PDB file of N, CA and C in Angstrom:
ATOM      1  N   TYR A   1      20.866  41.216  58.449  1.00 96.00           N
ATOM      2  CA  TYR A   1      20.468  40.505  59.636  1.00 96.00           C
ATOM      3  C   TYR A   1      21.111  39.120  59.669  1.00 96.00           C
ATOM      4  N   ALA A   2      21.317  38.519  58.516  1.00 96.00           N
ATOM      5  CA  ALA A   2      21.958  37.201  58.474  1.00 96.00           C
ATOM      6  C   ALA A   2      23.401  37.295  58.971  1.00 96.00           C
ATOM      7  N   ALA A   3      24.118  38.332  58.577  1.00 96.00           N
ATOM      8  CA  ALA A   3      25.495  38.509  59.044  1.00 96.00           C
ATOM      9  C   ALA A   3      25.524  38.693  60.557  1.00 96.00           C
ATOM     10  N   LEU A   4      24.630  39.487  61.077  1.00 97.00           N
ATOM     11  CA  LEU A   4      24.534  39.681  62.521  1.00 97.00           C
ATOM     12  C   LEU A   4      24.243  38.356  63.210  1.00 97.00           C
ATOM     13  N   SER A   5      23.293  37.606  62.711  1.00 96.00           N
ATOM     14  CA  SER A   5      22.927  36.342  63.336  1.00 96.00           C
ATOM     15  C   SER A   5      24.097  35.362  63.343  1.00 96.00           C
ATOM     16  N   ALA A   6      24.840  35.318  62.251  1.00 96.00           N
ATOM     17  CA  ALA A   6      26.010  34.440  62.202  1.00 96.00           C
ATOM     18  C   ALA A   6      27.057  34.892  63.206  1.00 96.00           C
ATOM     19  N   GLU A   7      27.298  36.174  63.270  1.00 95.00           N
ATOM     20  CA  GLU A   7      28.299  36.678  64.207  1.00 95.00           C
ATOM     21  C   GLU A   7      27.872  36.431  65.652  1.00 95.00           C
ATOM     22  N   LEU A   8      26.598  36.564  65.941  1.00 96.00           N
ATOM     23  CA  LEU A   8      26.101  36.265  67.286  1.00 96.00           C
ATOM     24  C   LEU A   8      26.316  34.790  67.619  1.00 96.00           C
ATOM     25  N   ALA A   9      26.121  33.916  66.643  1.00 95.00           N
ATOM     26  CA  ALA A   9      26.305  32.481  66.869  1.00 95.00           C
ATOM     27  C   ALA A   9      27.760  32.153  67.192  1.00 95.00           C
ATOM     28  N   VAL A  10      28.681  32.878  66.582  1.00 93.00           N
ATOM     29  CA  VAL A  10      30.113  32.596  66.771  1.00 93.00           C
ATOM     30  C   VAL A  10      30.683  33.351  67.959  1.00 93.00           C
ATOM     31  N   ARG A  11      30.350  34.621  68.076  1.00 93.00           N
ATOM     32  CA  ARG A  11      30.998  35.484  69.073  1.00 93.00           C
ATOM     33  C   ARG A  11      30.122  35.850  70.258  1.00 93.00           C
ATOM     34  N   GLY A  12      28.813  35.702  70.102  1.00 95.00           N
ATOM     35  CA  GLY A  12      27.900  36.104  71.155  1.00 95.00           C
ATOM     36  C   GLY A  12      27.570  37.587  71.042  1.00 95.00           C
ATOM     37  N   ALA A  13      26.687  38.047  71.903  1.00 96.00           N
ATOM     38  CA  ALA A  13      26.219  39.441  71.873  1.00 96.00           C
ATOM     39  C   ALA A  13      27.167  40.329  72.673  1.00 96.00           C
ATOM     40  N   THR A  14      28.390  40.390  72.219  1.00 96.00           N
ATOM     41  CA  THR A  14      29.378  41.236  72.888  1.00 96.00           C
ATOM     42  C   THR A  14      29.098  42.703  72.573  1.00 96.00           C
ATOM     43  N   PRO A  15      29.596  43.604  73.397  1.00 96.00           N
ATOM     44  CA  PRO A  15      29.412  45.029  73.090  1.00 96.00           C
ATOM     45  C   PRO A  15      29.971  45.397  71.709  1.00 96.00           C
ATOM     46  N   GLU A  16      31.068  44.767  71.307  1.00 96.00           N
ATOM     47  CA  GLU A  16      31.658  45.070  70.000  1.00 96.00           C
ATOM     48  C   GLU A  16      30.731  44.660  68.861  1.00 96.00           C
ATOM     49  N   VAL A  17      30.136  43.483  68.995  1.00 96.00           N
ATOM     50  CA  VAL A  17      29.211  43.014  67.950  1.00 96.00           C
ATOM     51  C   VAL A  17      27.997  43.932  67.882  1.00 96.00           C
ATOM     52  N   LEU A  18      27.420  44.256  69.022  1.00 97.00           N
ATOM     53  CA  LEU A  18      26.257  45.146  69.016  1.00 97.00           C
ATOM     54  C   LEU A  18      26.598  46.496  68.401  1.00 97.00           C
ATOM     55  N   ARG A  19      27.748  47.039  68.740  1.00 96.00           N
ATOM     56  CA  ARG A  19      28.177  48.333  68.201  1.00 96.00           C
ATOM     57  C   ARG A  19      28.353  48.255  66.680  1.00 96.00           C
ATOM     58  N   ARG A  20      28.956  47.158  66.197  1.00 95.00           N
ATOM     59  CA  ARG A  20      29.194  47.007  64.756  1.00 95.00           C
ATOM     60  C   ARG A  20      27.881  47.049  63.970  1.00 95.00           C
ATOM     61  N   TYR A  21      26.802  46.565  64.567  1.00 96.00           N
ATOM     62  CA  TYR A  21      25.510  46.535  63.882  1.00 96.00           C
ATOM     63  C   TYR A  21      24.582  47.656  64.348  1.00 96.00           C
ATOM     64  N   ASP A  22      25.153  48.651  65.004  1.00 97.00           N
ATOM     65  CA  ASP A  22      24.412  49.844  65.431  1.00 97.00           C
ATOM     66  C   ASP A  22      23.228  49.498  66.329  1.00 97.00           C
ATOM     67  N   LEU A  23      23.477  48.566  67.246  1.00 97.00           N
ATOM     68  CA  LEU A  23      22.462  48.190  68.227  1.00 97.00           C
ATOM     69  C   LEU A  23      22.930  48.709  69.582  1.00 97.00           C
ATOM     70  N   PRO A  24      22.289  49.739  70.098  1.00 97.00           N
ATOM     71  CA  PRO A  24      22.800  50.404  71.304  1.00 97.00           C
ATOM     72  C   PRO A  24      22.682  49.593  72.585  1.00 97.00           C
ATOM     73  N   THR A  25      21.732  48.639  72.629  1.00 96.00           N
ATOM     74  CA  THR A  25      21.517  47.879  73.859  1.00 96.00           C
ATOM     75  C   THR A  25      21.107  46.443  73.525  1.00 96.00           C
ATOM     76  N   PRO A  26      21.242  45.535  74.476  1.00 96.00           N
ATOM     77  CA  PRO A  26      20.709  44.189  74.263  1.00 96.00           C
ATOM     78  C   PRO A  26      19.200  44.206  73.998  1.00 96.00           C
ATOM     79  N   GLY A  27      18.496  45.166  74.569  1.00 97.00           N
ATOM     80  CA  GLY A  27      17.061  45.297  74.303  1.00 97.00           C
ATOM     81  C   GLY A  27      16.771  45.616  72.844  1.00 97.00           C
ATOM     82  N   ALA A  28      17.625  46.427  72.235  1.00 97.00           N
ATOM     83  CA  ALA A  28      17.469  46.739  70.806  1.00 97.00           C
ATOM     84  C   ALA A  28      17.680  45.484  69.965  1.00 97.00           C
ATOM     85  N   LEU A  29      18.637  44.659  70.371  1.00 98.00           N
ATOM     86  CA  LEU A  29      18.865  43.386  69.676  1.00 98.00           C
ATOM     87  C   LEU A  29      17.630  42.497  69.793  1.00 98.00           C
ATOM     88  N   ARG A  30      17.084  42.380  70.987  1.00 97.00           N
ATOM     89  CA  ARG A  30      15.882  41.552  71.174  1.00 97.00           C
ATOM     90  C   ARG A  30      14.716  42.051  70.326  1.00 97.00           C
ATOM     91  N   ALA A  31      14.545  43.367  70.261  1.00 98.00           N
ATOM     92  CA  ALA A  31      13.461  43.932  69.443  1.00 98.00           C
ATOM     93  C   ALA A  31      13.667  43.584  67.966  1.00 98.00           C
ATOM     94  N   LEU A  32      14.906  43.692  67.498  1.00 97.00           N
ATOM     95  CA  LEU A  32      15.207  43.341  66.108  1.00 97.00           C
ATOM     96  C   LEU A  32      14.945  41.856  65.865  1.00 97.00           C
ATOM     97  N   GLN A  33      15.399  41.011  66.781  1.00 97.00           N
ATOM     98  CA  GLN A  33      15.184  39.570  66.631  1.00 97.00           C
ATOM     99  C   GLN A  33      13.700  39.228  66.629  1.00 97.00           C
ATOM    100  N   ASP A  34      12.920  39.875  67.486  1.00 97.00           N
ATOM    101  CA  ASP A  34      11.476  39.631  67.525  1.00 97.00           C
ATOM    102  C   ASP A  34      10.815  40.028  66.214  1.00 97.00           C
ATOM    103  N   GLU A  35      11.185  41.195  65.691  1.00 97.00           N
ATOM    104  CA  GLU A  35      10.614  41.667  64.423  1.00 97.00           C
ATOM    105  C   GLU A  35      10.971  40.720  63.280  1.00 97.00           C
ATOM    106  N   GLN A  36      12.226  40.307  63.214  1.00 97.00           N
ATOM    107  CA  GLN A  36      12.648  39.405  62.136  1.00 97.00           C
ATOM    108  C   GLN A  36      11.956  38.047  62.266  1.00 97.00           C
ATOM    109  N   ALA A  37      11.781  37.570  63.480  1.00 96.00           N
ATOM    110  CA  ALA A  37      11.079  36.298  63.680  1.00 96.00           C
ATOM    111  C   ALA A  37       9.643  36.391  63.166  1.00 96.00           C
ATOM    112  N   ARG A  38       8.974  37.506  63.438  1.00 97.00           N
ATOM    113  CA  ARG A  38       7.605  37.702  62.930  1.00 97.00           C
ATOM    114  C   ARG A  38       7.592  37.688  61.401  1.00 97.00           C
ATOM    115  N   ARG A  39       8.543  38.389  60.803  1.00 96.00           N
ATOM    116  CA  ARG A  39       8.603  38.439  59.331  1.00 96.00           C
ATOM    117  C   ARG A  39       8.825  37.059  58.736  1.00 96.00           C
ATOM    118  N   MET A  40       9.739  36.312  59.330  1.00 95.00           N
ATOM    119  CA  MET A  40      10.077  34.998  58.765  1.00 95.00           C
ATOM    120  C   MET A  40       8.992  33.960  59.006  1.00 95.00           C
ATOM    121  N   THR A  41       8.244  34.116  60.091  1.00 96.00           N
ATOM    122  CA  THR A  41       7.129  33.207  60.355  1.00 96.00           C
ATOM    123  C   THR A  41       6.070  33.340  59.274  1.00 96.00           C
ATOM    124  N   SER A  42       5.869  34.560  58.808  1.00 96.00           N
ATOM    125  CA  SER A  42       4.826  34.788  57.803  1.00 96.00           C
ATOM    126  C   SER A  42       5.338  34.619  56.370  1.00 96.00           C
ATOM    127  N   ASP A  43       6.635  34.399  56.183  1.00 97.00           N
ATOM    128  CA  ASP A  43       7.199  34.290  54.838  1.00 97.00           C
ATOM    129  C   ASP A  43       8.254  33.173  54.805  1.00 97.00           C
ATOM    130  N   PRO A  44       7.816  31.932  54.523  1.00 96.00           N
ATOM    131  CA  PRO A  44       8.755  30.811  54.515  1.00 96.00           C
ATOM    132  C   PRO A  44       9.905  30.982  53.516  1.00 96.00           C
ATOM    133  N   ALA A  45       9.661  31.639  52.408  1.00 97.00           N
ATOM    134  CA  ALA A  45      10.738  31.861  51.432  1.00 97.00           C
ATOM    135  C   ALA A  45      11.800  32.793  52.016  1.00 97.00           C
ATOM    136  N   LEU A  46      11.364  33.804  52.736  1.00 96.00           N
ATOM    137  CA  LEU A  46      12.302  34.703  53.397  1.00 96.00           C
ATOM    138  C   LEU A  46      13.125  33.928  54.414  1.00 96.00           C
ATOM    139  N   ARG A  47      12.475  33.064  55.176  1.00 96.00           N
ATOM    140  CA  ARG A  47      13.172  32.243  56.168  1.00 96.00           C
ATOM    141  C   ARG A  47      14.235  31.365  55.499  1.00 96.00           C
ATOM    142  N   ALA A  48      13.907  30.762  54.382  1.00 97.00           N
ATOM    143  CA  ALA A  48      14.852  29.910  53.668  1.00 97.00           C
ATOM    144  C   ALA A  48      16.055  30.719  53.179  1.00 97.00           C
ATOM    145  N   ARG A  49      15.815  31.891  52.611  1.00 97.00           N
ATOM    146  CA  ARG A  49      16.925  32.742  52.153  1.00 97.00           C
ATOM    147  C   ARG A  49      17.790  33.180  53.321  1.00 97.00           C
ATOM    148  N   PHE A  50      17.147  33.528  54.430  1.00 97.00           N
ATOM    149  CA  PHE A  50      17.881  33.923  55.629  1.00 97.00           C
ATOM    150  C   PHE A  50      18.794  32.783  56.094  1.00 97.00           C
ATOM    151  N   GLU A  51      18.266  31.580  56.185  1.00 96.00           N
ATOM    152  CA  GLU A  51      19.065  30.452  56.646  1.00 96.00           C
ATOM    153  C   GLU A  51      20.238  30.174  55.710  1.00 96.00           C
ATOM    154  N   GLU A  52      20.021  30.324  54.409  1.00 97.00           N
ATOM    155  CA  GLU A  52      21.125  30.167  53.444  1.00 97.00           C
ATOM    156  C   GLU A  52      22.207  31.210  53.677  1.00 97.00           C
ATOM    157  N   ARG A  53      21.803  32.439  53.904  1.00 96.00           N
ATOM    158  CA  ARG A  53      22.775  33.522  54.109  1.00 96.00           C
ATOM    159  C   ARG A  53      23.527  33.338  55.427  1.00 96.00           C
ATOM    160  N   VAL A  54      22.846  32.915  56.482  1.00 96.00           N
ATOM    161  CA  VAL A  54      23.528  32.658  57.752  1.00 96.00           C
ATOM    162  C   VAL A  54      24.598  31.585  57.541  1.00 96.00           C
ATOM    163  N   ALA A  55      24.242  30.510  56.852  1.00 95.00           N
ATOM    164  CA  ALA A  55      25.215  29.443  56.580  1.00 95.00           C
ATOM    165  C   ALA A  55      26.405  29.990  55.799  1.00 95.00           C
ATOM    166  N   HIS A  56      26.146  30.851  54.837  1.00 94.00           N
ATOM    167  CA  HIS A  56      27.213  31.472  54.048  1.00 94.00           C
ATOM    168  C   HIS A  56      28.164  32.254  54.952  1.00 94.00           C
ATOM    169  N   PHE A  57      27.626  33.105  55.807  1.00 94.00           N
ATOM    170  CA  PHE A  57      28.472  33.910  56.690  1.00 94.00           C
ATOM    171  C   PHE A  57      29.215  33.038  57.697  1.00 94.00           C
ATOM    172  N   LEU A  58      28.585  31.985  58.184  1.00 94.00           N
ATOM    173  CA  LEU A  58      29.261  31.109  59.146  1.00 94.00           C
ATOM    174  C   LEU A  58      30.484  30.437  58.545  1.00 94.00           C
ATOM    175  N   ARG A  59      30.430  30.124  57.250  1.00 91.00           N
ATOM    176  CA  ARG A  59      31.600  29.512  56.595  1.00 91.00           C
ATOM    177  C   ARG A  59      32.808  30.442  56.656  1.00 91.00           C
ATOM    178  N   PHE A  60      32.571  31.737  56.648  1.00 88.00           N
ATOM    179  CA  PHE A  60      33.669  32.698  56.730  1.00 88.00           C
ATOM    180  C   PHE A  60      34.101  32.953  58.171  1.00 88.00           C
ATOM    181  N   LEU A  61      33.153  32.992  59.076  1.00 87.00           N
ATOM    182  CA  LEU A  61      33.472  33.330  60.462  1.00 87.00           C
ATOM    183  C   LEU A  61      34.125  32.180  61.210  1.00 87.00           C
ATOM    184  N   ARG A  62      33.692  30.987  60.991  1.00 83.00           N
ATOM    185  CA  ARG A  62      34.230  29.868  61.768  1.00 83.00           C
ATOM    186  C   ARG A  62      35.684  29.564  61.437  1.00 83.00           C
ATOM    187  N   PRO A  63      36.119  29.556  60.183  1.00 70.00           N
ATOM    188  CA  PRO A  63      37.554  29.324  59.949  1.00 70.00           C
ATOM    189  C   PRO A  63      38.422  30.409  60.585  1.00 70.00           C
ATOM    190  N   ALA A  64      37.967  31.652  60.563  1.00 52.00           N
ATOM    191  CA  ALA A  64      38.737  32.740  61.161  1.00 52.00           C
ATOM    192  C   ALA A  64      38.855  32.521  62.664  1.00 52.00           C
ATOM    193  N   ARG A  65      37.816  32.063  63.271  1.00 49.00           N
ATOM    194  CA  ARG A  65      37.846  31.797  64.707  1.00 49.00           C
ATOM    195  C   ARG A  65      38.844  30.681  65.001  1.00 49.00           C
ATOM    196  N   GLN A  66      38.843  29.639  64.187  1.00 51.00           N
ATOM    197  CA  GLN A  66      39.765  28.529  64.380  1.00 51.00           C
ATOM    198  C   GLN A  66      41.207  29.004  64.234  1.00 51.00           C
ATOM    199  N   LYS A  67      41.486  29.819  63.214  1.00 51.00           N
ATOM    200  CA  LYS A  67      42.844  30.339  63.013  1.00 51.00           C
ATOM    201  C   LYS A  67      43.287  31.169  64.204  1.00 51.00           C
ATOM    202  N   ASN A  68      42.377  32.016  64.714  1.00 53.00           N
ATOM    203  CA  ASN A  68      42.724  32.839  65.874  1.00 53.00           C
ATOM    204  C   ASN A  68      43.011  31.977  67.090  1.00 53.00           C
ATOM    205  N   LEU A  69      42.266  30.900  67.267  1.00 48.00           N
ATOM    206  CA  LEU A  69      42.493  29.993  68.377  1.00 48.00           C
ATOM    207  C   LEU A  69      43.870  29.361  68.244  1.00 48.00           C
ATOM    208  N   TRP A  70      44.227  28.943  67.035  1.00 47.00           N
ATOM    209  CA  TRP A  70      45.540  28.341  66.815  1.00 47.00           C
ATOM    210  C   TRP A  70      46.646  29.347  67.100  1.00 47.00           C
ATOM    211  N   ALA A  71      46.466  30.563  66.631  1.00 50.00           N
ATOM    212  CA  ALA A  71      47.499  31.588  66.830  1.00 50.00           C
ATOM    213  C   ALA A  71      47.705  31.857  68.316  1.00 50.00           C
ATOM    214  N   SER A  72      46.631  31.771  69.102  1.00 49.00           N
ATOM    215  CA  SER A  72      46.771  32.035  70.522  1.00 49.00           C
ATOM    216  C   SER A  72      47.463  30.893  71.254  1.00 49.00           C
ATOM    217  N   HIS A  73      47.690  29.771  70.560  1.00 48.00           N
ATOM    218  CA  HIS A  73      48.386  28.647  71.153  1.00 48.00           C
ATOM    219  C   HIS A  73      49.716  28.392  70.436  1.00 48.00           C
ATOM    220  N   GLY A  74      50.419  29.453  70.139  1.00 52.00           N
ATOM    221  CA  GLY A  74      51.741  29.331  69.560  1.00 52.00           C
ATOM    222  C   GLY A  74      51.813  29.421  68.063  1.00 52.00           C
ATOM    223  N   GLY A  75      50.676  29.556  67.396  1.00 49.00           N
ATOM    224  CA  GLY A  75      50.687  29.739  65.945  1.00 49.00           C
ATOM    225  C   GLY A  75      51.266  28.578  65.166  1.00 49.00           C
ATOM    226  N   THR A  76      51.096  27.347  65.694  1.00 48.00           N
ATOM    227  CA  THR A  76      51.693  26.191  65.052  1.00 48.00           C
ATOM    228  C   THR A  76      50.881  25.673  63.889  1.00 48.00           C
ATOM    229  N   GLY A  77      49.629  26.118  63.772  1.00 46.00           N
ATOM    230  CA  GLY A  77      48.764  25.586  62.719  1.00 46.00           C
ATOM    231  C   GLY A  77      48.094  24.293  63.151  1.00 46.00           C
ATOM    232  N   ARG A  78      48.421  23.829  64.337  1.00 47.00           N
ATOM    233  CA  ARG A  78      47.777  22.633  64.871  1.00 47.00           C
ATOM    234  C   ARG A  78      46.734  23.070  65.887  1.00 47.00           C
ATOM    235  N   SER A  79      45.746  22.233  66.077  1.00 43.00           N
ATOM    236  CA  SER A  79      44.748  22.583  67.078  1.00 43.00           C
ATOM    237  C   SER A  79      45.372  22.536  68.460  1.00 43.00           C
ATOM    238  N   PRO A  80      44.839  23.284  69.420  1.00 44.00           N
ATOM    239  CA  PRO A  80      45.423  23.335  70.765  1.00 44.00           C
ATOM    240  C   PRO A  80      45.458  21.957  71.433  1.00 44.00           C
ATOM    241  N   SER A  81      44.577  21.048  71.039  1.00 46.00           N
ATOM    242  CA  SER A  81      44.560  19.732  71.678  1.00 46.00           C
ATOM    243  C   SER A  81      45.581  18.781  71.065  1.00 46.00           C
ATOM    244  N   ALA A  82      46.204  19.173  69.954  1.00 42.00           N
ATOM    245  CA  ALA A  82      47.157  18.289  69.268  1.00 42.00           C
ATOM    246  C   ALA A  82      48.485  18.247  69.986  1.00 42.00           C
TER     247      ALA A  82
END
C-alpha cells in the first residue's frame, strides 16, 4: 500500500497505476484507502511504518520523474527552465 500511495502522489490515479495494483475502478481505490485509513487510525505504529515506507518509495519515484522530464526537453541533463 505504501508503494501505491507513493505512486499516486507522483503520477496520480491513472488507469495504468490502478491496473498495476489490481484496482479495477477508482471506487476500489477509495475503498482500499478508507480501509487503510481505519487501520492506521487505530495503530499509530503502523501509521509510522507506512509513512517511512512511502518516503522510501518517493525517493525512487521522484528522481525518475525528474529524469523523464529532462529527457522530454532534449535530454540535456538540465532542468527545462535552465
